[in-house]
């Protein structure tokens, strides 16, 4: 069984920064991809940033230049550095991992950006 645990969310003012972490634990041979999604109230879930085990990261247009995704494969951990935060970034951020043919989700961490 694999578990994903996120941390790092919170309340920040416009223009501030937060760094999210998501660690995977359990029986893990190789994580193909680890991504960050978010869902704001009343909106659909959207992919924020994605990073494969060996590849360039991809970002939603709305966060390009402000967010940076990175991975520590030795720790089975993915990070999301969020800078220049805006009120529209307010959402529950969830970590996603694809391991073999299985996918896993974290429980989510709330990010609130005040104006």
CSV table of C-alpha atoms in Angstrom, one decimal:
chain,number,residue,atom,x,y,z
A,1,UNK,CA,0.0,0.0,0.0
A,2,UNK,CA,1.3,3.5,-0.9
A,3,UNK,CA,0.4,6.6,0.9
A,4,UNK,CA,0.9,10.2,-0.2
A,5,UNK,CA,1.2,12.8,2.5
A,6,UNK,CA,1.2,16.5,1.7
A,7,UNK,CA,2.3,19.4,3.9
A,8,UNK,CA,3.2,23.1,3.6
A,9,UNK,CA,-0.2,24.7,2.9
A,10,UNK,CA,-1.5,27.7,4.8
A,11,UNK,CA,-2.6,31.3,4.6
A,12,UNK,CA,-0.4,33.8,2.9
A,13,UNK,CA,-0.9,37.3,1.6
A,14,UNK,CA,-0.9,38.2,-2.1
A,15,UNK,CA,2.7,38.2,-3.4
A,16,UNK,CA,3.8,35.7,-0.8
A,17,UNK,CA,5.3,32.3,-1.1
A,18,UNK,CA,4.7,28.8,0.1
A,19,UNK,CA,6.4,25.5,-0.5
A,20,UNK,CA,4.4,22.3,-0.6
A,21,UNK,CA,5.8,18.9,-0.1
A,22,UNK,CA,4.4,15.4,-0.9
A,23,UNK,CA,6.1,12.3,0.3
A,24,UNK,CA,5.2,8.8,-0.8
A,25,UNK,CA,5.6,5.9,1.6
A,26,UNK,CA,5.0,2.2,1.3
A,27,UNK,CA,6.3,-0.4,-1.2
A,28,UNK,CA,7.6,1.7,-4.0
A,29,UNK,CA,9.8,0.4,-6.8
A,30,UNK,CA,9.7,3.4,-9.1
A,31,UNK,CA,7.4,6.4,-9.4
A,32,UNK,CA,6.7,7.2,-13.0
A,33,UNK,CA,5.2,10.6,-12.4
A,34,UNK,CA,4.4,12.9,-9.5
A,35,UNK,CA,2.1,15.8,-10.1
A,36,UNK,CA,0.3,18.6,-8.3
A,37,UNK,CA,-3.4,19.3,-8.9
A,38,UNK,CA,-5.7,21.9,-7.3
A,39,UNK,CA,-9.4,22.4,-6.9
A,40,UNK,CA,-11.0,25.7,-5.9
A,41,UNK,CA,-14.6,25.8,-4.6
A,42,UNK,CA,-17.0,25.5,-7.5
A,43,UNK,CA,-14.3,24.8,-10.0
A,44,UNK,CA,-13.0,21.7,-11.7
A,45,UNK,CA,-9.8,20.1,-10.6
A,46,UNK,CA,-6.9,21.3,-12.7
A,47,UNK,CA,-3.3,20.1,-13.2
A,48,UNK,CA,-0.9,22.7,-11.8
A,49,UNK,CA,2.5,21.1,-12.5
A,50,UNK,CA,3.8,17.7,-13.5
A,51,UNK,CA,7.2,16.1,-13.5
A,52,UNK,CA,8.1,12.6,-14.7
A,53,UNK,CA,11.0,10.5,-13.4
A,54,UNK,CA,13.2,11.7,-16.1
A,55,UNK,CA,11.9,14.7,-18.0
A,56,UNK,CA,11.1,18.3,-18.1
A,57,UNK,CA,8.4,19.7,-15.9
A,58,UNK,CA,5.2,21.0,-17.3
A,59,UNK,CA,3.1,23.8,-15.8
A,60,UNK,CA,-0.4,25.2,-16.3
A,61,UNK,CA,-0.2,28.5,-18.1
A,62,UNK,CA,-1.7,30.2,-15.0
A,63,UNK,CA,1.4,29.4,-12.9
A,64,UNK,CA,4.2,29.5,-15.4
A,65,UNK,CA,7.1,31.6,-14.1
A,66,UNK,CA,5.7,31.6,-10.5
A,67,UNK,CA,5.6,27.9,-9.5
A,68,UNK,CA,8.4,25.4,-9.6
A,69,UNK,CA,8.0,21.6,-9.3
A,70,UNK,CA,10.9,19.4,-8.3
A,71,UNK,CA,11.5,15.8,-7.2
A,72,UNK,CA,13.8,14.1,-4.8
A,73,UNK,CA,13.7,10.5,-6.1
A,74,UNK,CA,15.8,9.1,-3.2
A,75,UNK,CA,13.1,10.4,-0.8
A,76,UNK,CA,10.1,9.7,-3.1
A,77,UNK,CA,9.1,13.3,-2.5
A,78,UNK,CA,7.8,16.0,-4.8
A,79,UNK,CA,7.8,19.7,-4.0
A,80,UNK,CA,6.0,22.7,-5.3
A,81,UNK,CA,7.5,26.1,-4.7
A,82,UNK,CA,4.9,28.8,-5.2
A,83,UNK,CA,6.0,32.4,-5.5
A,84,UNK,CA,4.1,35.6,-6.3
A,85,UNK,CA,0.9,34.0,-5.0
A,86,UNK,CA,-2.4,35.5,-6.1
A,87,UNK,CA,-5.9,35.1,-4.6
A,88,UNK,CA,-6.9,33.0,-7.6
A,89,UNK,CA,-4.3,30.4,-6.5
A,90,UNK,CA,-6.5,29.7,-3.4
A,91,UNK,CA,-7.5,26.0,-3.6
A,92,UNK,CA,-7.0,22.6,-2.1
A,93,UNK,CA,-3.7,21.3,-3.6
A,94,UNK,CA,-3.4,17.5,-4.0
A,95,UNK,CA,-0.5,15.4,-4.9
A,96,UNK,CA,-0.8,12.6,-7.5
A,97,UNK,CA,1.6,9.8,-8.2
A,98,UNK,CA,1.6,7.1,-10.8
A,99,UNK,CA,3.5,4.0,-9.8
A,100,UNK,CA,3.3,1.3,-12.5
A,101,UNK,CA,-0.3,1.0,-13.5
A,102,UNK,CA,-1.6,2.3,-10.2
A,103,UNK,CA,-2.4,5.9,-9.3
A,104,UNK,CA,-2.5,7.5,-5.9
A,105,UNK,CA,-3.7,10.7,-4.4
A,106,UNK,CA,-2.8,12.6,-1.3
A,107,UNK,CA,-5.4,14.0,1.1
A,108,UNK,CA,-4.8,17.6,0.0
A,109,UNK,CA,-3.6,20.7,1.7
A,110,UNK,CA,-5.4,24.0,1.7
A,111,UNK,CA,-3.7,27.1,0.3
A,112,UNK,CA,-5.4,30.4,0.9
A,113,UNK,CA,-4.1,33.6,-0.6
A,114,UNK,CA,-5.6,36.8,0.9
A,115,UNK,CA,-5.9,40.0,-1.1
